[in-house]
Structures are given as C-alpha cells and as structure tokens.
Amino acid sequence: MSDDFFAGLRDELRAAYNAPPETPRESLWRGLQARRGGARPPLTILPAAAAGRRRRLGWALPIAAALLLGISIGRFVPFAAAPAADTATASGAPADPADGRTATSFGDLPAASRGPAAVADASEAESGGPAPASARSAAEEAGAGPGPAPTERLVGAEAARDGPAWPGAEVTDVADRFAAGEGRALRASRDALYRVAALETLGSAEALLGAVGGLEEGYGSAPAALAEWSHEMLSQTRLLLDSPAAGDPALRVLLQDLELVLAQLVRMGEGTTPEGDMVLIEGAVRERQLLHRIRAILPARPITSGT
Amino acid sequence: MSQGREHARAPSGARLEEAALIERVLAGDAAAERALFDAHVDRLYRLAFRMTGDEDLAGDCVQEIFVRAFDRLPGFRREAALGTWLHSIGVSVVLNALRKRKRTSGREVSLDAVGARGRSDATSAPLLRERLKKAIDALPEDQRLVFVMYEVEGYSHAEIASALDIPQGTSKARLHYARRKLRVLLADVVEHALYG
C-alpha cells in the first residue's frame, strides 16, 4: 500500500486528532517564570546580584574598610591610653560606663549591657582570677600605666586564658577577638534583618490570604490580581527559605506551607488551574491553619479607636 | 511530504543566530530567554497537545520542558540544533506525563474495541474523525508518537530519530507498523468517507 491512504486523510487527521488550540504563550511564559523562580536555587541568582553590587560598590569597599579600621582603632586606643576616669573624655563620649561601646567592640554583648567594668569582671571570672602581671605589662608598654583601665584588664584576662604565644601576642589576641566580635555583631544584625523581612512577608501573606477568602465569598480582588500578588510573594518566600539566616525550623515549615499555597494561586491566575481548585486552595489554607500560624508569629498591632 | 518537513533542518545562518541567542541566555539576558521561548514554544505545545489531548497537561509539559532546558542549557553541546535538543527533552517530558496519567486513570482503548465500533455507519465526517482519533489512541505509545510526529505534525524521520534518540530506521519501522494497523482499522470508514 502507498502513502496515498494517509495523504488523503492528512487534513482529517489534523482536524481529528487532538487539534491544538492557539498556544497560550503569555500564560505559559508566566507559569514558566513562576516555576523557575520557585525552583531555581538562590545561589544562581544571588551571586549575579552580588556581583553587580560588587561592581557598583567596588570603589567604596576600600574606603569602608579603612573607615572601619580607623573607627575600631579610634575606639580601642583611647581606652588603652587613658585611665578609666578619663576614657570618656578622651574618646569624646559620655562617661556613662554602661554605654556599651567597649563591649560592642569586643562583641561580648551580654556583658556589654553592663558596661566595660562588667566586661572585665566577666573576663576575670572566666580566667579564674585577676589578670597576671605578665598580661598587664602589655598595657603598660602601650602607655596605659598600671592603673585599672578597663581595656588593660580585658587584655590581661584574655592573655591569662590563652597565654601569650609570642611577644606582642596580646595585641593580636585583641584583634582576633575584635574580629570575632564584629562577626557576631554582623550575624546578629543579619538575623535581625531576616526577622524583619520574614515578618514583613508574613504580614503581606496574611493580607493576601484574607483576600483569597474574600474571593471565595464573592468579593475581594480578581483572580488575576491575586495571582500577580502571589507571584511576588512566592519570590520573597523562596528567598527567605533559601537565606542562610533561615534557622528557625517552625518559621521554615510555615514558609514552606505558604509557598505551596502561593504556587497554587499563581497557577490559578494562569488559567491552568480549574476554577474548582479555588475551593481546594481555600481548603489547604484552612487545613494547614496558615492564617492562624501567621498571626501567631506576627507581632500584635496597636488597636486604634474609631474607624 | 508535508509542510512541516520542509523546515526539518535549520540553515546555517539560523544556527549562528541560535548560537548567539544561547550565549545571551547563558549570560543572563532575560530578553534572550523570552526570544528562545517564543521561537520554540508553538511547535512544542502543538506536539504536547497532540499527544496528551489536554490543555492543562500540555501546558504543564511545555513549562517543564523549558524549565529543564534553561537549567541544562549550560551543558548543551550544540552538536544538534537547539530545536532538536528541546524536542528530545519534550518527548521525554510528554511520555512521562502520559505514563503518569495512565497510572492514575488506567484508561486505554483496545484495538478490537476501535475496530468494532461504528462500522455500520461510517459516512459522516464527525464519525470519521472519531474513528480516526480512537484508532490512533489505540496504537502502542511508541508507534503513536512517531505517527503523530510524522503524519500529523510533519516532522522528518531525522528529527524524530534525534528527538527519540533512536535510529532513523526504527522511526520508519514504527511508522510502518502504525500505518498498517490503522489501515486495517480504518479501511471501511475511509472508503466510505473518501470514495463514497
């Protein structure tokens, strides 16, 4: 038999066998972007963004480093050079010992809140007694004199704990500790920033899920608007989940549940989800108690009287 | 043979443009990503829809194809045309989706059932189309895929072979078996419809 059999049938075949509609390019593209945004590991995005920032801020980094070094030296040297009574005056800061500057420089935040003397006391307590004379000599060499300057006592306590490995090791010790303290401070600020970002995202999610509930009841935003909103939220949620600061397991589970619902909402906006799935989305929100869990994390808002 | 098979091989100029486009995509150019998507989405969607017959499933397949393609583009060796490579991903994605659907629905049409139905009155066009559709659906999946790609969508055997990672001879053999089965199943209905 020849191909004529099928050649004669070709038009019928094309019409009969799953004739495709016009390609829904835009919705496919939006869906693709959403899927790639959700699936793509942030490391493929962030380095590019970071590289861009590095390029833009390349000139500023050496200046910032120099400033940081200058400020740190400026903060340290007056304490080392001046007696305790004159420290505040020499550095141009208030004489309140509880101002926390010394402690912040060394990253010992709990002791910092009690002031430099408390820091020194804590160091002595860690080392099991007052600083030995060998440790004091470093401060004396630096011109601080034998007086009980807080910095000198700190250096001494640290030296007593680790022991000086070579002449001048105390200075290196202080620099290391300073660096470690800065690291801790940076981590603390990173965690705080993460917390703020997470709360902001959860606040938006609460509003979005409220709007979803409104949609089911016949009011609220249009599905397309909700999907667009969900799309933005999905990116934020993904970034939060992939952040190195994401350490709270409860928050992580909540964000993962939220991510699933957001992905469903995005698909609904593309028209690839049947309308009946709106009920399923609502069901998922209820079943996972998303709103309750979000509200449990969000800080209480002030109640304003009147409307 | 058909209109589709005329564009089986991309000219070298197009390959150069394609190479430039790939470079731009790899450099993170979002506009190039969209251009690449636009250049291939229609054909992939048509094939996915022909094979699945389901708008949602076809859409899912196409998105999955491009998700995989963009992820794997850095490893694309450019020995074949981008379209061929995308189709090889596409065929794999579509077949996986069909298998998954078969597992969940478990619905298949047997060849006997197709042959037995509608023999009494095969003259109306809707009935002819229904018989055609059911007969093609009843083909084994590998034969159906080759038949749809060749006869319905106009792919060449070279394209089919690349997409399915099989020799061209295998593609021709599958087409031959598919045609033979369909001729038997559709002999009466086609005679009525085409020759009165």
Tab-separated table of C-alpha atoms in Angstrom, chain A residues 21-206:
chain	number	residue	atom	x	y	z
A	21	PRO	CA	-5.702	25.457	20.211
A	22	GLU	CA	-3.612	28.580	19.755
A	23	THR	CA	-0.543	28.419	22.000
A	24	PRO	CA	-1.248	30.312	25.229
A	25	ARG	CA	2.180	31.912	25.104
A	26	GLU	CA	1.739	34.525	27.795
A	27	SER	CA	0.275	32.230	30.398
A	28	LEU	CA	2.886	29.588	29.620
A	29	TRP	CA	5.637	32.175	29.980
A	30	ARG	CA	4.258	33.469	33.267
A	31	GLY	CA	3.934	29.931	34.574
A	32	LEU	CA	7.443	29.149	33.470
A	33	GLN	CA	8.776	32.222	35.245
A	34	ALA	CA	6.906	31.270	38.398
A	35	ARG	CA	8.232	27.721	38.270
A	36	ARG	CA	11.745	28.827	37.629
A	37	GLY	CA	11.502	31.444	40.358
A	38	GLY	CA	10.331	28.770	42.785
A	39	ALA	CA	12.685	26.052	41.737
A	40	ARG	CA	15.832	27.927	40.969
A	41	PRO	CA	18.242	27.810	43.850
A	42	PRO	CA	19.026	31.314	45.041
A	43	LEU	CA	22.723	30.713	44.614
A	44	THR	CA	22.247	31.045	40.873
A	45	ILE	CA	20.585	34.403	41.348
A	46	LEU	CA	22.314	35.899	44.289
A	47	PRO	CA	25.882	35.679	43.059
A	48	ALA	CA	24.926	37.610	39.941
A	49	ALA	CA	23.179	40.235	42.027
A	50	ALA	CA	26.046	40.306	44.457
A	51	ALA	CA	28.499	40.620	41.593
A	52	GLY	CA	26.543	43.581	40.315
A	53	ARG	CA	26.632	45.153	43.722
A	54	ARG	CA	30.329	44.437	43.996
A	55	ARG	CA	30.903	46.144	40.671
A	56	ARG	CA	28.857	49.126	41.716
A	57	LEU	CA	30.381	49.383	45.161
A	58	GLY	CA	33.885	48.340	44.226
A	59	TRP	CA	35.275	51.800	44.827
A	60	ALA	CA	33.554	52.080	48.182
A	61	LEU	CA	34.817	48.876	49.746
A	62	PRO	CA	38.416	50.014	50.405
A	63	ILE	CA	37.098	53.267	51.833
A	64	ALA	CA	34.669	51.388	54.059
A	65	ALA	CA	37.414	49.028	55.203
A	66	ALA	CA	39.700	51.935	56.010
A	67	LEU	CA	36.918	53.701	57.902
A	68	LEU	CA	36.115	50.555	59.855
A	69	LEU	CA	39.748	50.081	60.773
A	70	GLY	CA	40.092	53.732	61.734
A	71	ILE	CA	36.998	53.711	63.880
A	72	SER	CA	37.998	50.496	65.587
A	73	ILE	CA	41.454	51.818	66.366
A	74	GLY	CA	39.918	55.072	67.495
A	75	ARG	CA	37.621	53.184	69.828
A	76	PHE	CA	40.311	50.959	71.225
A	77	VAL	CA	43.283	53.300	71.636
A	78	PRO	CA	41.684	55.892	73.996
A	79	PHE	CA	40.754	53.114	76.384
A	80	ALA	CA	44.243	51.668	76.293
A	81	ALA	CA	45.996	55.001	76.581
A	82	ALA	CA	43.904	56.787	79.177
A	83	PRO	CA	43.000	55.961	82.743
A	84	ALA	CA	39.470	54.796	83.266
A	85	ALA	CA	38.350	58.088	84.660
A	86	ASP	CA	39.495	59.925	81.535
A	87	THR	CA	38.311	57.371	78.987
A	88	ALA	CA	35.027	59.004	78.194
A	89	THR	CA	36.557	62.441	77.886
A	90	ALA	CA	39.398	61.207	75.711
A	91	SER	CA	37.105	59.475	73.278
A	92	GLY	CA	34.611	62.265	73.278
A	93	ALA	CA	31.836	60.061	74.578
A	94	PRO	CA	29.734	60.280	77.723
A	95	ALA	CA	31.304	58.960	80.874
A	96	ASP	CA	28.488	56.545	81.471
A	97	PRO	CA	30.182	53.160	81.889
A	98	ALA	CA	27.079	51.420	80.634
A	99	ASP	CA	27.143	52.958	77.172
A	100	GLY	CA	28.159	49.593	75.774
A	101	ARG	CA	30.690	50.827	73.242
A	102	THR	CA	33.601	48.832	74.611
A	103	ALA	CA	31.605	45.694	74.821
A	104	THR	CA	30.258	46.090	71.319
A	105	SER	CA	33.784	46.449	70.030
A	106	PHE	CA	34.636	43.113	71.561
A	107	GLY	CA	31.383	41.523	70.672
A	108	ASP	CA	30.573	40.425	74.215
A	109	LEU	CA	27.011	41.578	74.080
A	110	PRO	CA	25.585	40.213	77.343
A	111	ALA	CA	28.424	41.664	79.389
A	112	ALA	CA	28.355	44.759	77.240
A	113	SER	CA	24.986	45.731	78.542
A	114	ARG	CA	26.575	46.000	81.971
A	115	GLY	CA	29.425	48.261	80.840
A	116	PRO	CA	33.193	47.927	80.496
A	117	ALA	CA	33.826	47.110	84.141
A	118	ALA	CA	31.418	44.255	83.988
A	119	VAL	CA	33.160	43.008	80.877
A	120	ALA	CA	36.464	42.995	82.687
A	121	ASP	CA	34.913	41.300	85.675
A	122	ALA	CA	33.447	38.659	83.449
A	123	SER	CA	36.820	38.067	81.857
A	124	GLU	CA	38.425	37.721	85.240
A	125	ALA	CA	35.779	35.313	86.312
A	126	GLU	CA	36.361	33.231	83.158
A	127	SER	CA	40.089	33.120	83.807
A	128	GLY	CA	39.561	32.246	87.451
A	129	GLY	CA	41.076	35.347	88.994
A	130	PRO	CA	42.645	38.704	88.359
A	131	ALA	CA	44.924	39.199	85.389
A	132	PRO	CA	48.533	38.200	85.992
A	133	ALA	CA	51.353	40.690	85.899
A	134	SER	CA	52.679	39.402	82.592
A	135	ALA	CA	49.450	40.310	80.940
A	136	ARG	CA	49.412	43.740	82.491
A	137	SER	CA	52.794	44.535	81.002
A	138	ALA	CA	51.363	44.787	77.522
A	139	ALA	CA	49.043	47.536	78.578
A	140	GLU	CA	51.817	49.233	80.491
A	141	GLU	CA	54.010	49.107	77.404
A	142	ALA	CA	51.214	50.732	75.497
A	143	GLY	CA	51.470	53.637	77.912
A	144	ALA	CA	48.383	52.938	79.904
A	145	GLY	CA	50.229	52.681	83.191
A	146	PRO	CA	49.474	50.270	85.956
A	147	GLY	CA	46.037	51.739	86.622
A	148	PRO	CA	42.904	49.646	86.378
A	149	ALA	CA	41.874	50.753	82.877
A	150	PRO	CA	39.083	48.524	81.535
A	151	THR	CA	40.892	47.690	78.319
A	152	GLU	CA	44.043	46.724	80.104
A	153	ARG	CA	42.062	44.390	82.313
A	154	LEU	CA	40.375	42.892	79.299
A	155	VAL	CA	43.651	42.244	77.552
A	156	GLY	CA	45.065	40.774	80.709
A	157	ALA	CA	42.142	38.461	81.221
A	158	GLU	CA	42.306	37.253	77.660
A	159	ALA	CA	46.046	36.687	77.875
A	160	ALA	CA	45.631	34.786	81.102
A	161	ARG	CA	43.112	32.473	79.446
A	162	ASP	CA	45.045	31.712	76.272
A	163	GLY	CA	48.563	32.653	77.286
A	164	PRO	CA	50.752	34.878	75.106
A	165	ALA	CA	52.407	32.807	72.399
A	166	TRP	CA	54.965	35.404	71.412
A	167	PRO	CA	55.897	38.967	72.405
A	168	GLY	CA	53.057	41.228	71.452
A	169	ALA	CA	50.611	38.333	71.154
A	170	GLU	CA	48.181	40.247	73.314
A	171	VAL	CA	47.657	42.787	70.573
A	172	THR	CA	46.899	40.037	68.021
A	173	ASP	CA	44.616	38.472	70.559
A	174	VAL	CA	42.652	41.652	70.872
A	175	ALA	CA	42.452	41.992	67.093
A	176	ASP	CA	41.160	38.413	66.761
A	177	ARG	CA	38.657	38.954	69.442
A	178	PHE	CA	37.658	42.205	67.837
A	179	ALA	CA	37.148	40.393	64.525
A	180	ALA	CA	35.158	37.632	66.203
A	181	GLY	CA	33.063	40.212	67.951
A	182	GLU	CA	32.385	42.000	64.682
A	183	GLY	CA	31.382	38.648	63.143
A	184	ARG	CA	28.946	38.023	65.951
A	185	ALA	CA	27.569	41.523	65.641
A	186	LEU	CA	27.152	41.085	61.874
A	187	ARG	CA	25.396	37.761	62.392
A	188	ALA	CA	23.139	39.358	64.964
A	189	SER	CA	22.219	42.164	62.575
A	190	ARG	CA	21.724	39.671	59.729
A	191	ASP	CA	19.354	37.636	61.882
A	192	ALA	CA	17.511	40.753	62.927
A	193	LEU	CA	17.160	41.837	59.290
A	194	TYR	CA	15.947	38.370	58.343
A	195	ARG	CA	13.373	38.513	61.093
A	196	VAL	CA	12.131	41.885	59.870
A	197	ALA	CA	11.928	40.620	56.271
A	198	ALA	CA	10.114	37.458	57.370
A	199	LEU	CA	7.593	39.426	59.407
A	200	GLU	CA	7.014	41.790	56.503
A	201	THR	CA	6.412	38.862	54.139
A	202	LEU	CA	4.117	37.136	56.595
A	203	GLY	CA	2.189	40.386	57.042
A	204	SER	CA	1.654	40.542	53.278
A	205	ALA	CA	0.747	36.858	53.226
A	206	GLU	CA	-1.884	37.443	55.880
